Amino acid sequence: WATRAMGMLPFVGTPLKRYFTRYENASTVMDAIIRSLKQGREQLGRDNITLVDDQKAMRALTEKLDKAIKLGQMIDAKLTSQLERELAPGDPRHTFVQSEWLFPLRQRIQDLQQQMVVNQQGVLAIEMIIRNNVELARGVDRAINVTVSALQVAITLALALVAVDDRSRLA
């Protein structure tokens, strides 16, 4: 009510109204910036929740792959020891077991090992993303607490200087 009452005074009202109108416009922009920063921070938090779930699933897969690799290596060791004990190197059955059982088994073990390495790299990459998101959220908090306050002071000062300039032109 005070700005309205002062707005009716001649020579004072118009510059004062302009000052408060400009401040309200700047305040609206600042509120939009703050709202956008907070929404971004919340999105980072939601992303981290999803990433943690993905990371848990990848760790579970790593355990399954490790068990499958160990099982394959045990089968390989038993087949190799039996092959050496029971069949001579020149025997066609020896060649058959080596080419049809051991070779594909070793290829599968190698594929599982590579898959496990890729999976572990995924776990580490997700961990880095989670940490980066946490740091970004902290940065948003700092921006809201410090930078936005500084911008509000700057806007207030700028508007006050414009108001002083308007008054000096009228005088």
mmCIF file of C-alpha atoms in Angstrom:
data_model
loop_
_atom_site.group_PDB
_atom_site.id
_atom_site.type_symbol
_atom_site.label_atom_id
_atom_site.label_comp_id
_atom_site.label_asym_id
_atom_site.label_seq_id
_atom_site.Cartn_x
_atom_site.Cartn_y
_atom_site.Cartn_z
ATOM 1 C CA TRP A 1 0.000 0.000 0.000
ATOM 2 C CA ALA A 2 2.943 2.274 0.642
ATOM 3 C CA THR A 3 4.190 2.078 -2.948
ATOM 4 C CA ARG A 4 0.687 2.780 -4.215
ATOM 5 C CA ALA A 5 0.292 5.758 -1.926
ATOM 6 C CA MET A 6 3.707 7.127 -2.897
ATOM 7 C CA GLY A 7 2.889 6.427 -6.532
ATOM 8 C CA MET A 8 0.140 9.044 -6.363
ATOM 9 C CA LEU A 9 2.507 11.798 -5.265
ATOM 10 C CA PRO A 10 3.569 14.018 -8.145
ATOM 11 C CA PHE A 11 7.260 13.830 -9.247
ATOM 12 C CA VAL A 12 7.852 10.950 -6.806
ATOM 13 C CA GLY A 13 5.301 8.369 -7.846
ATOM 14 C CA THR A 14 6.410 7.594 -11.369
ATOM 15 C CA PRO A 15 10.135 7.015 -10.656
ATOM 16 C CA LEU A 16 9.268 5.035 -7.538
ATOM 17 C CA LYS A 17 6.782 2.886 -9.438
ATOM 18 C CA ARG A 18 9.387 2.283 -12.144
ATOM 19 C CA TYR A 19 11.933 1.274 -9.502
ATOM 20 C CA PHE A 20 9.629 -1.286 -7.905
ATOM 21 C CA THR A 21 8.456 -2.554 -11.277
ATOM 22 C CA ARG A 22 12.056 -3.118 -12.353
ATOM 23 C CA TYR A 23 12.852 -4.785 -9.032
ATOM 24 C CA GLU A 24 9.848 -7.080 -9.367
ATOM 25 C CA ASN A 25 10.898 -7.997 -12.920
ATOM 26 C CA ALA A 26 14.451 -8.758 -11.779
ATOM 27 C CA SER A 27 13.100 -10.654 -8.786
ATOM 28 C CA THR A 28 10.940 -12.762 -11.094
ATOM 29 C CA VAL A 29 13.996 -13.646 -13.174
ATOM 30 C CA MET A 30 15.977 -14.513 -10.041
ATOM 31 C CA ASP A 31 13.141 -16.711 -8.775
ATOM 32 C CA ALA A 32 13.097 -18.527 -12.115
ATOM 33 C CA ILE A 33 16.866 -19.081 -11.911
ATOM 34 C CA ILE A 34 16.604 -20.403 -8.359
ATOM 35 C CA ARG A 35 13.696 -22.662 -9.302
ATOM 36 C CA SER A 36 15.657 -24.003 -12.285
ATOM 37 C CA LEU A 37 18.729 -24.664 -10.136
ATOM 38 C CA LYS A 38 16.647 -26.520 -7.549
ATOM 39 C CA GLN A 39 14.948 -28.607 -10.241
ATOM 40 C CA GLY A 40 18.361 -29.502 -11.653
ATOM 41 C CA ARG A 41 19.588 -30.523 -8.206
ATOM 42 C CA GLU A 42 16.517 -32.702 -7.668
ATOM 43 C CA GLN A 43 17.044 -34.316 -11.073
ATOM 44 C CA LEU A 44 20.641 -35.117 -10.121
ATOM 45 C CA GLY A 45 19.348 -36.802 -6.961
ATOM 46 C CA ARG A 46 16.840 -38.868 -8.940
ATOM 47 C CA ASP A 47 19.550 -39.797 -11.430
ATOM 48 C CA ASN A 48 21.776 -40.984 -8.596
ATOM 49 C CA ILE A 49 19.021 -43.217 -7.222
ATOM 50 C CA THR A 50 18.649 -44.852 -10.648
ATOM 51 C CA LEU A 51 22.414 -45.150 -11.062
ATOM 52 C CA VAL A 52 22.810 -46.826 -7.655
ATOM 53 C CA ASP A 53 20.186 -49.409 -8.653
ATOM 54 C CA ASP A 54 21.988 -50.014 -11.960
ATOM 55 C CA GLN A 55 25.277 -50.338 -10.112
ATOM 56 C CA LYS A 56 23.814 -52.940 -7.738
ATOM 57 C CA ALA A 57 22.540 -54.953 -10.702
ATOM 58 C CA MET A 58 25.969 -54.762 -12.354
ATOM 59 C CA ARG A 59 27.670 -55.942 -9.170
ATOM 60 C CA ALA A 60 25.273 -58.880 -8.950
ATOM 61 C CA LEU A 61 26.045 -59.716 -12.580
ATOM 62 C CA THR A 62 29.777 -59.543 -11.803
ATOM 63 C CA GLU A 63 29.303 -62.148 -9.064
ATOM 64 C CA LYS A 64 27.384 -64.435 -11.447
ATOM 65 C CA LEU A 65 30.044 -64.035 -14.115
ATOM 66 C CA ASP A 66 32.770 -64.805 -11.583
ATOM 67 C CA LYS A 67 30.996 -68.022 -10.571
ATOM 68 C CA ALA A 68 30.530 -69.028 -14.219
ATOM 69 C CA ILE A 69 34.220 -68.354 -14.946
ATOM 70 C CA LYS A 70 35.344 -70.429 -11.968
ATOM 71 C CA LEU A 71 33.046 -73.269 -13.001
ATOM 72 C CA GLY A 72 34.403 -73.162 -16.552
ATOM 73 C CA GLN A 73 37.973 -73.155 -15.278
ATOM 74 C CA MET A 74 37.251 -76.178 -13.053
ATOM 75 C CA ILE A 75 35.723 -78.074 -15.986
ATOM 76 C CA ASP A 76 38.728 -77.133 -18.135
ATOM 77 C CA ALA A 77 41.166 -78.368 -15.481
ATOM 78 C CA LYS A 78 39.338 -81.707 -15.081
ATOM 79 C CA LEU A 79 39.029 -82.273 -18.814
ATOM 80 C CA THR A 80 42.689 -81.432 -19.341
ATOM 81 C CA SER A 81 43.876 -83.752 -16.577
ATOM 82 C CA GLN A 82 41.697 -86.623 -17.774
ATOM 83 C CA LEU A 83 42.738 -86.017 -21.365
ATOM 84 C CA GLU A 84 46.418 -86.236 -20.403
ATOM 85 C CA ARG A 85 45.921 -89.383 -18.312
ATOM 86 C CA GLU A 86 43.583 -91.366 -20.514
ATOM 87 C CA LEU A 87 44.308 -90.469 -24.136
ATOM 88 C CA ALA A 88 47.595 -90.344 -25.999
ATOM 89 C CA PRO A 89 48.411 -87.142 -27.928
ATOM 90 C CA GLY A 90 48.222 -88.947 -31.311
ATOM 91 C CA ASP A 91 44.794 -90.498 -30.594
ATOM 92 C CA PRO A 92 41.982 -89.003 -32.745
ATOM 93 C CA ARG A 93 39.781 -88.848 -29.635
ATOM 94 C CA HIS A 94 42.420 -86.624 -27.998
ATOM 95 C CA THR A 95 42.226 -84.205 -30.937
ATOM 96 C CA PHE A 96 38.428 -84.362 -30.904
ATOM 97 C CA VAL A 97 38.188 -83.512 -27.187
ATOM 98 C CA GLN A 98 40.705 -80.720 -27.576
ATOM 99 C CA SER A 99 39.079 -79.132 -30.620
ATOM 100 C CA GLU A 100 35.403 -79.777 -29.858
ATOM 101 C CA TRP A 101 35.282 -79.420 -26.064
ATOM 102 C CA LEU A 102 38.326 -77.643 -24.687
ATOM 103 C CA PHE A 103 38.702 -74.963 -27.375
ATOM 104 C CA PRO A 104 35.028 -73.779 -27.214
ATOM 105 C CA LEU A 105 35.118 -73.992 -23.404
ATOM 106 C CA ARG A 106 38.224 -71.814 -23.244
ATOM 107 C CA GLN A 107 36.696 -69.372 -25.726
ATOM 108 C CA ARG A 108 33.594 -69.146 -23.535
ATOM 109 C CA ILE A 109 35.700 -68.587 -20.427
ATOM 110 C CA GLN A 110 37.580 -65.808 -22.199
ATOM 111 C CA ASP A 111 34.294 -64.224 -23.343
ATOM 112 C CA LEU A 112 32.959 -64.331 -19.781
ATOM 113 C CA GLN A 113 36.173 -62.766 -18.474
ATOM 114 C CA GLN A 114 35.933 -59.940 -20.998
ATOM 115 C CA GLN A 115 32.279 -59.428 -20.145
ATOM 116 C CA MET A 116 33.184 -59.240 -16.462
ATOM 117 C CA VAL A 117 35.899 -56.640 -17.144
ATOM 118 C CA VAL A 118 33.455 -54.516 -19.142
ATOM 119 C CA ASN A 119 30.895 -54.892 -16.369
ATOM 120 C CA GLN A 120 33.426 -53.818 -13.735
ATOM 121 C CA GLN A 121 34.345 -50.787 -15.847
ATOM 122 C CA GLY A 122 30.642 -49.935 -15.957
ATOM 123 C CA VAL A 123 30.460 -50.105 -12.163
ATOM 124 C CA LEU A 124 33.428 -47.744 -11.898
ATOM 125 C CA ALA A 125 32.016 -45.370 -14.512
ATOM 126 C CA ILE A 126 28.691 -45.225 -12.689
ATOM 127 C CA GLU A 127 30.543 -44.525 -9.445
ATOM 128 C CA MET A 128 32.293 -41.570 -11.096
ATOM 129 C CA ILE A 129 28.997 -40.245 -12.435
ATOM 130 C CA ILE A 130 27.381 -40.542 -9.005
ATOM 131 C CA ARG A 131 30.260 -38.638 -7.411
ATOM 132 C CA ASN A 132 30.107 -35.967 -10.118
ATOM 133 C CA ASN A 133 26.352 -35.607 -9.590
ATOM 134 C CA VAL A 134 26.892 -35.173 -5.843
ATOM 135 C CA GLU A 135 29.489 -32.468 -6.517
ATOM 136 C CA LEU A 136 27.172 -30.782 -9.010
ATOM 137 C CA ALA A 137 24.384 -30.784 -6.424
ATOM 138 C CA ARG A 138 26.763 -29.190 -3.923
ATOM 139 C CA GLY A 139 27.663 -26.611 -6.552
ATOM 140 C CA VAL A 140 23.972 -25.845 -7.040
ATOM 141 C CA ASP A 141 23.613 -25.325 -3.301
ATOM 142 C CA ARG A 142 26.591 -22.982 -3.319
ATOM 143 C CA ALA A 143 25.166 -21.127 -6.315
ATOM 144 C CA ILE A 144 21.837 -20.706 -4.586
ATOM 145 C CA ASN A 145 23.387 -19.615 -1.293
ATOM 146 C CA VAL A 146 26.169 -17.349 -2.521
ATOM 147 C CA THR A 147 25.862 -16.405 -6.161
ATOM 148 C CA VAL A 148 22.124 -15.780 -6.107
ATOM 149 C CA SER A 149 22.479 -13.598 -3.014
ATOM 150 C CA ALA A 150 25.227 -11.632 -4.738
ATOM 151 C CA LEU A 151 23.064 -11.238 -7.843
ATOM 152 C CA GLN A 152 20.161 -10.002 -5.750
ATOM 153 C CA VAL A 153 22.395 -7.382 -4.157
ATOM 154 C CA ALA A 154 23.707 -6.406 -7.580
ATOM 155 C CA ILE A 155 20.176 -6.079 -8.968
ATOM 156 C CA THR A 156 19.103 -3.982 -6.012
ATOM 157 C CA LEU A 157 22.110 -1.708 -6.422
ATOM 158 C CA ALA A 158 21.624 -1.437 -10.176
ATOM 159 C CA LEU A 159 17.979 -0.551 -9.776
ATOM 160 C CA ALA A 160 18.800 1.962 -7.062
ATOM 161 C CA LEU A 161 21.375 3.597 -9.322
ATOM 162 C CA VAL A 162 18.840 3.749 -12.148
ATOM 163 C CA ALA A 163 16.334 5.304 -9.764
ATOM 164 C CA VAL A 164 18.926 7.883 -8.651
ATOM 165 C CA ASP A 165 19.729 8.594 -12.300
ATOM 166 C CA ASP A 166 16.019 9.014 -13.073
ATOM 167 C CA ARG A 167 15.636 11.434 -10.175
ATOM 168 C CA SER A 168 18.669 13.453 -11.233
ATOM 169 C CA ARG A 169 17.208 13.806 -14.732
ATOM 170 C CA LEU A 170 13.955 15.109 -13.313
ATOM 171 C CA ALA A 171 15.739 17.694 -11.198
#
